[in-house]
Amino acid sequence: NVKNSYWLTTLIYEKKFNYEKKYLMDKFLDKGIVIRPFFNQLSKIPAFIKDYEAEKARKNNFVANDICSRGINLPSALCLEEKDIDYVCNFIQEIFN
């Protein structure tokens, strides 16, 4: 009697779209879809901001910086129905076509 929620579905969009995450979040919200920004790299969170190793990492984490700038987390919940998932997928196709 266990159900997997498959937390968390992430979308990393191509650079060619040149969307700011805030813009995308607003567009999704306009459609009633709540998304969350992709996680920030640890070297940029306040707990590590003054750490010497984190400072080095911030200068060298090219891939992490890139992915974080283009990543969004899609809705995930046990209560999502197939029609909800279709709605989100259809909007993703709309905004990225």
XYZ file of N, CA, C and O in Angstrom:
388
model
N 0.816 -1.206 0.000
C 0.000 0.000 0.000
C 0.852 1.258 0.000
O 0.599 2.197 0.726
N 1.883 1.263 -0.806
C 2.792 2.401 -0.892
C 2.747 2.947 -2.308
O 2.645 2.194 -3.282
N 2.824 4.263 -2.432
C 2.820 4.891 -3.753
C 4.012 5.828 -3.858
O 4.212 6.673 -2.990
N 4.803 5.684 -4.911
C 5.975 6.533 -5.120
C 5.528 7.861 -5.721
O 4.765 7.902 -6.677
N 6.028 8.957 -5.154
C 5.660 10.278 -5.669
C 6.635 10.778 -6.737
O 6.414 11.805 -7.343
N 7.727 10.067 -6.966
C 8.729 10.441 -7.970
C 9.141 11.896 -7.851
O 9.206 12.633 -8.806
N 9.421 12.313 -6.651
C 9.846 13.688 -6.400
C 11.278 13.810 -6.870
O 12.122 13.013 -6.492
N 11.608 14.586 -7.660
C 11.218 15.856 -8.183
C 11.503 15.845 -9.669
O 12.571 15.422 -10.075
N 10.602 16.329 -10.493
C 10.822 16.379 -11.934
C 11.383 17.745 -12.297
O 10.788 18.770 -11.992
N 12.528 17.733 -12.931
C 13.224 18.975 -13.282
C 13.310 19.116 -14.795
O 13.528 18.146 -15.505
N 13.138 20.334 -15.247
C 13.287 20.648 -16.664
C 14.448 21.636 -16.787
O 14.468 22.650 -16.095
N 15.401 21.301 -17.628
C 16.504 22.217 -17.927
C 16.367 22.574 -19.403
O 16.533 21.726 -20.270
N 15.994 23.817 -19.650
C 15.696 24.224 -21.016
C 16.954 24.696 -21.741
O 17.933 25.102 -21.139
N 16.883 24.606 -23.062
C 18.033 24.949 -23.898
C 18.354 26.441 -23.830
O 17.470 27.275 -23.678
N 19.620 26.751 -23.984
C 20.094 28.142 -23.935
C 19.438 29.016 -24.998
O 19.236 30.203 -24.779
N 19.083 28.420 -26.116
C 18.535 29.197 -27.223
C 17.254 29.942 -26.845
O 16.905 30.930 -27.469
N 16.544 29.497 -25.813
C 15.318 30.166 -25.413
C 15.588 31.463 -24.656
O 14.762 32.352 -24.629
N 16.742 31.550 -24.012
C 17.169 32.789 -23.358
C 16.123 33.347 -22.382
O 15.921 34.556 -22.297
N 15.411 32.461 -21.691
C 14.414 32.872 -20.700
C 15.060 33.059 -19.334
O 15.880 32.243 -18.918
N 14.689 34.110 -18.651
C 15.052 34.257 -17.238
C 14.094 33.380 -16.445
O 12.913 33.256 -16.793
N 14.584 32.776 -15.368
C 13.724 31.906 -14.568
C 12.505 32.643 -14.028
O 11.403 32.106 -14.013
N 12.690 33.878 -13.603
C 11.574 34.656 -13.055
C 10.482 34.826 -14.108
O 9.291 34.703 -13.817
N 10.874 35.100 -15.345
C 9.915 35.226 -16.442
C 9.117 33.932 -16.598
O 7.888 33.955 -16.706
N 9.831 32.796 -16.630
C 9.153 31.509 -16.784
C 8.224 31.225 -15.614
O 7.098 30.758 -15.809
N 8.688 31.496 -14.421
C 7.858 31.242 -13.241
C 6.567 32.054 -13.323
O 5.483 31.546 -13.019
N 6.669 33.302 -13.749
C 5.480 34.148 -13.899
C 4.553 33.609 -14.985
O 3.329 33.595 -14.813
N 5.110 33.169 -16.101
C 4.299 32.630 -17.198
C 3.550 31.368 -16.764
O 2.372 31.190 -17.072
N 4.246 30.484 -16.062
C 3.603 29.271 -15.565
C 2.513 29.638 -14.552
O 1.416 29.084 -14.590
N 2.822 30.567 -13.664
C 1.848 30.972 -12.649
C 0.604 31.589 -13.281
O -0.514 31.369 -12.805
N 0.783 32.331 -14.376
C -0.360 32.889 -15.106
C -1.314 31.786 -15.571
O -2.505 32.023 -15.741
N -0.783 30.596 -15.784
C -1.594 29.447 -16.203
C -2.034 28.589 -15.012
O -2.574 27.496 -15.190
N -1.739 29.064 -13.800
C -2.132 28.312 -12.605
C -1.200 27.168 -12.273
O -1.561 26.257 -11.532
N 0.011 27.217 -12.800
C 1.004 26.156 -12.580
C 2.123 26.715 -11.711
O 2.811 27.659 -12.106
N 2.279 26.141 -10.542
C 3.326 26.600 -9.633
C 4.582 25.759 -9.866
O 4.565 24.546 -9.693
N 5.646 26.422 -10.311
C 6.936 25.754 -10.475
C 7.916 26.376 -9.490
O 7.659 27.441 -8.939
N 9.011 25.713 -9.301
C 10.047 26.225 -8.400
C 11.371 26.289 -9.139
O 11.621 25.479 -10.031
N 12.210 27.252 -8.753
C 13.521 27.316 -9.404
C 14.355 26.094 -9.040
O 14.184 25.510 -7.967
N 15.218 25.714 -9.949
C 16.157 24.625 -9.693
C 17.034 25.003 -8.504
O 17.223 26.179 -8.207
N 17.559 24.043 -7.827
C 18.382 24.291 -6.652
C 19.629 25.101 -7.002
O 20.225 24.907 -8.053
N 20.007 25.991 -6.097
C 21.263 26.721 -6.259
C 22.420 25.829 -5.826
O 22.260 24.956 -4.972
N 23.577 26.083 -6.408
C 24.739 25.320 -5.991
C 25.107 25.698 -4.549
O 24.909 26.822 -4.119
N 25.627 24.739 -3.823
C 25.946 24.948 -2.400
C 26.917 26.098 -2.193
O 26.843 26.803 -1.187
N 27.809 26.315 -3.131
C 28.806 27.376 -2.964
C 28.182 28.770 -2.963
O 28.843 29.739 -2.622
N 26.897 28.883 -3.324
C 26.236 30.190 -3.362
C 25.228 30.406 -2.238
O 24.646 31.480 -2.149
N 25.016 29.405 -1.386
C 24.059 29.616 -0.304
C 24.742 30.344 0.853
O 25.961 30.229 1.046
N 23.979 31.140 1.602
C 24.569 31.981 2.656
C 25.452 31.237 3.662
O 26.463 31.782 4.107
N 25.131 30.009 3.984
C 25.920 29.267 4.973
C 27.366 29.069 4.535
O 28.259 28.932 5.369
N 27.626 29.072 3.245
C 28.967 28.810 2.732
C 29.589 30.004 2.017
O 30.684 29.904 1.481
N 28.914 31.122 1.985
C 29.333 32.247 1.159
C 30.753 32.737 1.490
O 31.484 33.173 0.612
N 31.180 32.635 2.752
C 32.508 33.111 3.140
C 33.559 32.010 3.146
O 34.727 32.276 3.411
N 33.154 30.805 2.825
C 34.069 29.677 2.844
C 35.041 29.763 1.670
O 34.649 30.031 0.536
N 36.317 29.536 1.946
C 37.351 29.637 0.916
C 37.103 28.649 -0.222
O 37.225 29.005 -1.395
N 36.762 27.405 0.111
C 36.511 26.395 -0.925
C 35.285 26.760 -1.764
O 35.263 26.538 -2.964
N 34.276 27.336 -1.116
C 33.082 27.756 -1.853
C 33.424 28.900 -2.805
O 32.920 28.956 -3.929
N 34.290 29.780 -2.356
C 34.716 30.895 -3.218
C 35.418 30.355 -4.468
O 35.146 30.803 -5.585
N 36.296 29.373 -4.275
C 36.966 28.752 -5.421
C 35.946 28.071 -6.333
O 36.022 28.186 -7.543
N 34.997 27.394 -5.721
C 33.982 26.672 -6.497
C 33.136 27.632 -7.325
O 32.814 27.336 -8.476
N 32.783 28.781 -6.760
C 31.966 29.751 -7.498
C 32.659 30.205 -8.777
O 32.013 30.512 -9.773
N 33.991 30.234 -8.755
C 34.747 30.661 -9.933
C 34.896 29.546 -10.970
O 35.167 29.822 -12.128
N 34.725 28.292 -10.533
C 35.018 27.161 -11.407
C 33.821 26.281 -11.747
O 33.950 25.372 -12.556
N 32.687 26.526 -11.160
C 31.516 25.670 -11.379
C 30.720 26.104 -12.614
O 29.554 26.454 -12.530
N 31.345 26.030 -13.758
C 30.709 26.502 -14.989
C 29.441 25.715 -15.321
O 28.422 26.291 -15.698
N 29.506 24.412 -15.184
C 28.345 23.576 -15.512
C 27.223 23.822 -14.501
O 26.071 24.014 -14.897
N 27.554 23.851 -13.228
C 26.529 24.091 -12.201
C 25.881 25.461 -12.384
O 24.657 25.594 -12.276
N 26.682 26.464 -12.665
C 26.129 27.800 -12.901
C 25.179 27.797 -14.097
O 24.111 28.411 -14.062
N 25.577 27.117 -15.142
C 24.761 27.053 -16.347
C 23.436 26.337 -16.084
O 22.368 26.838 -16.424
N 23.513 25.175 -15.473
C 22.299 24.396 -15.207
C 21.367 25.147 -14.261
O 20.156 25.188 -14.488
N 21.914 25.746 -13.237
C 21.075 26.475 -12.282
C 20.354 27.647 -12.938
O 19.233 27.978 -12.555
N 20.966 28.238 -13.935
C 20.341 29.390 -14.589
C 19.193 28.977 -15.505
O 18.364 29.802 -15.873
N 19.128 27.682 -15.885
C 18.119 27.224 -16.840
C 17.244 26.102 -16.299
O 16.523 25.455 -17.047
N 17.282 25.879 -15.013
C 16.525 24.766 -14.447
C 15.298 25.199 -13.667
O 15.338 26.173 -12.921
N 14.210 24.482 -13.883
C 12.985 24.694 -13.103
C 12.477 23.340 -12.635
O 12.645 22.327 -13.314
N 11.868 23.321 -11.473
C 11.269 22.109 -10.936
C 9.766 22.164 -11.188
O 9.104 23.130 -10.825
N 9.263 21.138 -11.816
C 7.856 21.070 -12.192
C 7.003 20.604 -11.010
O 7.526 20.030 -10.057
N 5.704 20.841 -11.089
C 4.823 20.409 -9.994
C 4.942 18.908 -9.748
O 5.061 18.116 -10.694
N 4.929 18.547 -8.488
C 4.939 17.128 -8.128
C 4.141 16.957 -6.840
O 4.353 17.669 -5.871
N 3.205 16.062 -6.890
C 2.378 15.764 -5.714
C 1.609 14.487 -5.987
O 1.320 14.152 -7.140
N 1.296 13.780 -4.936
C 0.524 12.557 -5.095
C -0.875 12.831 -5.638
O -1.491 11.963 -6.237
N -1.369 14.044 -5.429
C -2.733 14.369 -5.858
C -2.822 14.783 -7.325
O -3.922 14.994 -7.840
N -1.685 14.898 -8.028
C -1.732 15.248 -9.445
C -2.406 14.130 -10.232
O -2.082 12.958 -10.063
N -3.321 14.531 -11.072
C -3.999 13.560 -11.921
C -3.423 13.664 -13.329
O -2.729 14.621 -13.664
N -3.736 12.688 -14.152
C -3.202 12.686 -15.508
C -3.577 13.954 -16.268
O -2.776 14.495 -17.024
N -4.779 14.452 -16.048
C -5.202 15.679 -16.723
C -4.350 16.868 -16.276
O -4.069 17.764 -17.061
N -3.905 16.872 -15.016
C -3.027 17.937 -14.525
C -1.665 17.859 -15.206
O -1.092 18.879 -15.609
N -1.153 16.661 -15.310
C 0.147 16.451 -15.959
C 0.056 16.838 -17.435
O 0.951 17.500 -17.969
N -1.043 16.462 -18.083
C -1.250 16.849 -19.488
C -1.282 18.364 -19.634
O -0.711 18.923 -20.581
N -1.945 19.040 -18.702
C -2.052 20.496 -18.732
C -0.661 21.137 -18.658
O -0.322 22.033 -19.435
N 0.163 20.645 -17.731
C 1.526 21.158 -17.577
C 2.341 20.864 -18.829
O 3.021 21.743 -19.363
N 2.265 19.633 -19.327
C 3.032 19.247 -20.512
C 2.630 20.072 -21.727
O 3.488 20.489 -22.513
N 1.339 20.306 -21.882
C 0.865 21.112 -23.007
C 1.400 22.538 -22.931
O 1.794 23.124 -23.947
N 1.445 23.089 -21.723
C 1.970 24.447 -21.590
C 3.473 24.471 -21.844
O 3.984 25.412 -22.463
N 4.170 23.453 -21.412
C 5.613 23.370 -21.688
C 5.845 23.364 -23.203
O 6.706 24.100 -23.706
N 5.070 22.570 -23.912
C 5.203 22.541 -25.372
C 4.874 23.904 -25.976
O 5.540 24.358 -26.910
N 3.863 24.560 -25.442
C 3.461 25.865 -25.951
C 4.564 26.911 -25.753
O 4.908 27.653 -26.670
N 5.130 26.962 -24.576
C 6.100 28.027 -24.263
C 7.463 27.762 -24.901
O 8.209 28.694 -25.172
N 7.772 26.495 -25.177
C 9.080 26.179 -25.765
C 9.016 25.852 -27.250
O 9.980 25.362 -27.820
N 7.900 26.143 -27.889
C 7.801 25.965 -29.350
C 7.735 27.295 -30.039
O 7.408 28.292 -29.541
